[in-house]
Amino acid sequence: MTAATAHLVLIGMMGSGKTVVGRACAERLGRPFLDTDELVEAAAGLPVPEIFAAEGEDGFRRREAQAVADACSAREASVIGCGGGAVLDPRTRSRIRQAGFVVWIAAPPATLAARVGSGAGRPLLAGAPPSAELERLLELREPAYRDAAHAVVDSEGRSVDAVATAVLDAYAAHAEQP
Ligand code: S3P
């Protein structure tokens, strides 16, 4: 893998902005954007909540690990947005780090909660109030995000464009390293 062919991989919690920021980065780089939730849905022929209902979280995670592997093996250098829980699998963490430059888009729980609203379409937020569940999940997952990421970009109080600029600056700095 050379810097020029490496994927740009975005990780982070639900509501961190991976999809909108990823699309903005892909547009500026003139690269495809691959969203692992969309890949899972296309392979299963079902939306994410129905996969959780039919196969449980374990079934979804197996499909997600495969989707990340498929995205990472794309021949064309791409921007890849990973579902929030993809990094829980240690093999996935090492796979994305090998496939490219990994950026954790971070935000505090209150901001994540404001962005996801009622949590519709996100099965993990269907039980408890989204803000409490996001806080719990973030605490649990923080070590995995830290372990997987080459860089962290804070999205708190910043526009999508500003976050995309920060991500691309970090990516460019990495690509310039000898
Ligand atoms: C999940 C995040 C969702 C989706 C699924 C589970 C998670 O993706 O993969 O509902 O475990 O955090 P986004 O992070 O794109 O919302």
mmCIF file of C-alpha atoms and ligand atoms in Angstrom:
data_model
loop_
_atom_site.group_PDB
_atom_site.id
_atom_site.type_symbol
_atom_site.label_atom_id
_atom_site.label_comp_id
_atom_site.label_asym_id
_atom_site.label_seq_id
_atom_site.Cartn_x
_atom_site.Cartn_y
_atom_site.Cartn_z
ATOM 1 C CA MET A 1 0.000 0.000 0.000
ATOM 2 C CA THR A 2 1.385 3.410 -0.882
ATOM 3 C CA ALA A 3 0.006 6.669 0.451
ATOM 4 C CA ALA A 4 -1.410 7.465 -2.990
ATOM 5 C CA THR A 5 -3.471 4.290 -3.196
ATOM 6 C CA ALA A 6 -4.513 4.045 0.453
ATOM 7 C CA HIS A 7 -8.156 4.309 1.356
ATOM 8 C CA LEU A 8 -9.376 7.026 3.683
ATOM 9 C CA VAL A 9 -11.412 5.283 6.393
ATOM 10 C CA LEU A 10 -13.781 7.112 8.746
ATOM 11 C CA ILE A 11 -14.838 5.624 12.070
ATOM 12 C CA GLY A 12 -16.830 6.924 15.016
ATOM 13 C CA MET A 13 -20.122 6.750 16.804
ATOM 14 C CA MET A 14 -23.597 7.003 15.336
ATOM 15 C CA GLY A 15 -24.218 10.707 14.818
ATOM 16 C CA SER A 16 -20.538 11.571 14.459
ATOM 17 C CA GLY A 17 -21.107 12.587 10.824
ATOM 18 C CA LYS A 18 -19.117 9.833 9.080
ATOM 19 C CA THR A 19 -21.532 9.633 6.161
ATOM 20 C CA VAL A 20 -21.927 13.335 5.383
ATOM 21 C CA VAL A 21 -18.255 14.059 6.037
ATOM 22 C CA GLY A 22 -17.248 10.963 4.059
ATOM 23 C CA ARG A 23 -19.326 12.064 1.075
ATOM 24 C CA ALA A 24 -17.805 15.556 1.250
ATOM 25 C CA CYS A 25 -14.259 14.116 1.408
ATOM 26 C CA ALA A 26 -14.970 11.718 -1.467
ATOM 27 C CA GLU A 27 -16.308 14.545 -3.607
ATOM 28 C CA ARG A 28 -13.254 16.726 -2.949
ATOM 29 C CA LEU A 29 -10.851 13.852 -3.632
ATOM 30 C CA GLY A 30 -12.796 12.691 -6.704
ATOM 31 C CA ARG A 31 -13.059 9.206 -5.214
ATOM 32 C CA PRO A 32 -15.929 6.789 -4.598
ATOM 33 C CA PHE A 33 -17.585 6.775 -1.177
ATOM 34 C CA LEU A 34 -18.336 3.340 0.283
ATOM 35 C CA ASP A 35 -20.663 3.142 3.280
ATOM 36 C CA THR A 36 -20.479 -0.214 5.087
ATOM 37 C CA ASP A 37 -24.134 -0.047 6.218
ATOM 38 C CA GLU A 38 -25.161 0.365 2.581
ATOM 39 C CA LEU A 39 -22.949 -2.566 1.559
ATOM 40 C CA VAL A 40 -24.506 -4.735 4.280
ATOM 41 C CA GLU A 41 -28.014 -3.739 3.188
ATOM 42 C CA ALA A 42 -27.240 -4.416 -0.474
ATOM 43 C CA ALA A 43 -25.796 -7.869 0.301
ATOM 44 C CA ALA A 44 -28.697 -8.816 2.601
ATOM 45 C CA GLY A 45 -31.430 -7.194 0.526
ATOM 46 C CA LEU A 46 -32.792 -5.809 3.814
ATOM 47 C CA PRO A 47 -32.486 -2.571 5.778
ATOM 48 C CA VAL A 48 -30.273 -2.633 8.905
ATOM 49 C CA PRO A 49 -33.182 -2.747 11.443
ATOM 50 C CA GLU A 50 -34.650 -5.791 9.678
ATOM 51 C CA ILE A 51 -31.269 -7.550 9.710
ATOM 52 C CA PHE A 52 -31.052 -6.967 13.482
ATOM 53 C CA ALA A 53 -34.621 -8.273 13.884
ATOM 54 C CA ALA A 54 -34.001 -11.398 11.792
ATOM 55 C CA GLU A 55 -30.405 -12.276 12.699
ATOM 56 C CA GLY A 56 -29.678 -10.387 15.911
ATOM 57 C CA GLU A 57 -26.685 -8.132 16.481
ATOM 58 C CA ASP A 58 -24.288 -11.072 15.957
ATOM 59 C CA GLY A 59 -25.676 -11.722 12.476
ATOM 60 C CA PHE A 60 -25.374 -8.044 11.625
ATOM 61 C CA ARG A 61 -21.769 -7.908 12.911
ATOM 62 C CA ARG A 62 -20.771 -10.881 10.745
ATOM 63 C CA ARG A 63 -22.216 -9.159 7.703
ATOM 64 C CA GLU A 64 -20.573 -5.877 8.702
ATOM 65 C CA ALA A 65 -17.114 -7.490 9.050
ATOM 66 C CA GLN A 66 -17.510 -8.899 5.546
ATOM 67 C CA ALA A 67 -18.670 -5.519 4.193
ATOM 68 C CA VAL A 68 -15.623 -3.775 5.692
ATOM 69 C CA ALA A 69 -13.337 -6.443 4.194
ATOM 70 C CA ASP A 70 -15.014 -5.983 0.786
ATOM 71 C CA ALA A 71 -14.672 -2.195 0.966
ATOM 72 C CA CYS A 72 -11.009 -2.453 1.997
ATOM 73 C CA SER A 73 -10.256 -4.680 -0.962
ATOM 74 C CA ALA A 74 -11.741 -2.211 -3.474
ATOM 75 C CA ARG A 75 -9.121 -1.676 -6.187
ATOM 76 C CA GLU A 76 -9.839 2.023 -6.513
ATOM 77 C CA ALA A 77 -8.647 4.193 -3.633
ATOM 78 C CA SER A 78 -11.877 5.155 -1.874
ATOM 79 C CA VAL A 79 -13.349 6.894 1.126
ATOM 80 C CA ILE A 80 -14.907 4.296 3.434
ATOM 81 C CA GLY A 81 -17.457 5.128 6.145
ATOM 82 C CA CYS A 82 -17.683 2.354 8.734
ATOM 83 C CA GLY A 83 -20.768 1.672 10.865
ATOM 84 C CA GLY A 84 -20.250 2.833 14.445
ATOM 85 C CA GLY A 85 -19.697 -0.637 15.902
ATOM 86 C CA ALA A 86 -17.456 -2.060 13.175
ATOM 87 C CA VAL A 87 -14.295 -1.396 15.196
ATOM 88 C CA LEU A 88 -15.430 -3.717 17.985
ATOM 89 C CA ASP A 89 -13.967 -6.612 15.992
ATOM 90 C CA PRO A 90 -10.158 -6.642 16.452
ATOM 91 C CA ARG A 91 -9.667 -8.184 12.977
ATOM 92 C CA THR A 92 -11.634 -5.323 11.481
ATOM 93 C CA ARG A 93 -9.476 -2.821 13.364
ATOM 94 C CA SER A 94 -6.279 -4.288 11.977
ATOM 95 C CA ARG A 95 -7.814 -4.658 8.503
ATOM 96 C CA ILE A 96 -8.772 -0.978 8.226
ATOM 97 C CA ARG A 97 -5.407 0.184 9.561
ATOM 98 C CA GLN A 98 -3.655 -1.886 6.921
ATOM 99 C CA ALA A 99 -5.987 -0.697 4.169
ATOM 100 C CA GLY A 100 -5.452 2.998 4.641
ATOM 101 C CA PHE A 101 -5.539 6.050 6.845
ATOM 102 C CA VAL A 102 -8.112 5.824 9.610
ATOM 103 C CA VAL A 103 -9.739 8.921 11.098
ATOM 104 C CA TRP A 104 -11.941 8.834 14.191
ATOM 105 C CA ILE A 105 -14.577 11.553 13.963
ATOM 106 C CA ALA A 106 -15.301 12.361 17.574
ATOM 107 C CA ALA A 107 -18.080 14.274 19.313
ATOM 108 C CA PRO A 108 -19.411 14.390 22.881
ATOM 109 C CA PRO A 109 -22.459 12.231 23.706
ATOM 110 C CA ALA A 110 -24.838 15.212 23.948
ATOM 111 C CA THR A 111 -23.909 16.267 20.413
ATOM 112 C CA LEU A 112 -24.287 12.719 19.090
ATOM 113 C CA ALA A 113 -27.712 12.529 20.746
ATOM 114 C CA ALA A 114 -28.824 15.838 19.224
ATOM 115 C CA ARG A 115 -27.772 14.611 15.779
ATOM 116 C CA VAL A 116 -29.470 11.199 15.907
ATOM 117 C CA GLY A 117 -32.733 12.620 17.301
ATOM 118 C CA SER A 118 -35.160 9.804 18.163
ATOM 119 C CA GLY A 119 -32.658 7.183 16.948
ATOM 120 C CA ALA A 120 -35.024 5.966 14.230
ATOM 121 C CA GLY A 121 -33.405 3.405 11.934
ATOM 122 C CA ARG A 122 -30.742 2.568 14.535
ATOM 123 C CA PRO A 123 -31.753 -0.598 16.372
ATOM 124 C CA LEU A 124 -29.236 -0.157 19.189
ATOM 125 C CA LEU A 125 -30.995 3.070 20.181
ATOM 126 C CA ALA A 126 -34.475 1.555 20.199
ATOM 127 C CA GLY A 127 -34.573 0.670 23.935
ATOM 128 C CA ALA A 128 -33.113 3.265 26.293
ATOM 129 C CA PRO A 129 -33.252 7.043 25.637
ATOM 130 C CA PRO A 130 -30.700 7.621 22.814
ATOM 131 C CA SER A 131 -28.615 10.044 24.894
ATOM 132 C CA ALA A 132 -28.057 7.516 27.731
ATOM 133 C CA GLU A 133 -27.296 4.670 25.337
ATOM 134 C CA LEU A 134 -24.894 6.788 23.263
ATOM 135 C CA GLU A 135 -23.021 7.803 26.399
ATOM 136 C CA ARG A 136 -22.755 4.156 27.512
ATOM 137 C CA LEU A 137 -21.655 2.935 24.067
ATOM 138 C CA LEU A 138 -19.090 5.706 23.651
ATOM 139 C CA GLU A 139 -17.491 4.874 26.982
ATOM 140 C CA LEU A 140 -17.363 1.197 26.021
ATOM 141 C CA ARG A 141 -16.019 1.798 22.517
ATOM 142 C CA GLU A 142 -13.572 4.641 23.082
ATOM 143 C CA PRO A 143 -10.569 2.294 23.501
ATOM 144 C CA ALA A 144 -11.426 0.566 20.212
ATOM 145 C CA TYR A 145 -11.716 3.879 18.326
ATOM 146 C CA ARG A 146 -8.422 5.015 19.825
ATOM 147 C CA ASP A 147 -6.760 1.730 18.903
ATOM 148 C CA ALA A 148 -7.997 1.805 15.297
ATOM 149 C CA ALA A 149 -7.413 5.480 14.481
ATOM 150 C CA HIS A 150 -4.316 7.111 12.999
ATOM 151 C CA ALA A 151 -5.863 10.526 13.700
ATOM 152 C CA VAL A 152 -8.779 12.017 15.633
ATOM 153 C CA VAL A 153 -10.843 14.919 14.328
ATOM 154 C CA ASP A 154 -13.268 16.653 16.674
ATOM 155 C CA SER A 155 -16.561 17.487 14.965
ATOM 156 C CA GLU A 156 -18.036 19.407 17.897
ATOM 157 C CA GLY A 157 -19.300 22.835 16.824
ATOM 158 C CA ARG A 158 -17.879 22.501 13.310
ATOM 159 C CA SER A 159 -19.655 22.432 9.960
ATOM 160 C CA VAL A 160 -19.477 19.378 7.704
ATOM 161 C CA ASP A 161 -17.131 21.318 5.410
ATOM 162 C CA ALA A 162 -14.820 22.260 8.280
ATOM 163 C CA VAL A 163 -14.667 18.665 9.533
ATOM 164 C CA ALA A 164 -13.992 17.407 5.992
ATOM 165 C CA THR A 165 -11.162 19.941 5.671
ATOM 166 C CA ALA A 166 -9.628 18.775 8.960
ATOM 167 C CA VAL A 167 -9.881 15.128 7.853
ATOM 168 C CA LEU A 168 -8.281 15.859 4.488
ATOM 169 C CA ASP A 169 -5.514 17.925 6.103
ATOM 170 C CA ALA A 170 -4.642 14.986 8.377
ATOM 171 C CA TYR A 171 -4.754 12.616 5.407
ATOM 172 C CA ALA A 172 -2.509 14.853 3.309
ATOM 173 C CA ALA A 173 -0.021 15.235 6.161
ATOM 174 C CA HIS A 174 0.118 11.443 6.447
ATOM 175 C CA ALA A 175 0.573 11.021 2.678
ATOM 176 C CA GLU A 176 3.499 13.448 2.722
ATOM 177 C CA GLN A 177 5.392 11.406 5.298
ATOM 178 C CA PRO A 178 8.366 9.623 3.763
HETATM 179 C C1 S3P B 1 -24.287 0.903 14.702
HETATM 180 C C2 S3P B 1 -24.196 2.007 13.894
HETATM 181 C C3 S3P B 1 -24.991 2.144 12.657
HETATM 182 C C4 S3P B 1 -25.328 0.758 12.100
HETATM 183 C C5 S3P B 1 -25.997 -0.082 13.126
HETATM 184 C C6 S3P B 1 -25.136 -0.279 14.378
HETATM 185 C C7 S3P B 1 -23.457 0.855 15.947
HETATM 186 O O1 S3P B 1 -24.236 2.856 11.671
HETATM 187 O O2 S3P B 1 -24.168 0.115 11.635
HETATM 188 O O3 S3P B 1 -27.235 0.517 13.460
HETATM 189 O O4 S3P B 1 -23.261 -0.246 16.487
HETATM 190 O O5 S3P B 1 -22.975 1.923 16.369
HETATM 191 P P1 S3P B 1 -23.901 4.451 11.780
HETATM 192 O O6 S3P B 1 -22.738 4.580 12.704
HETATM 193 O O7 S3P B 1 -23.559 4.820 10.377
HETATM 194 O O8 S3P B 1 -25.136 5.112 12.292
#
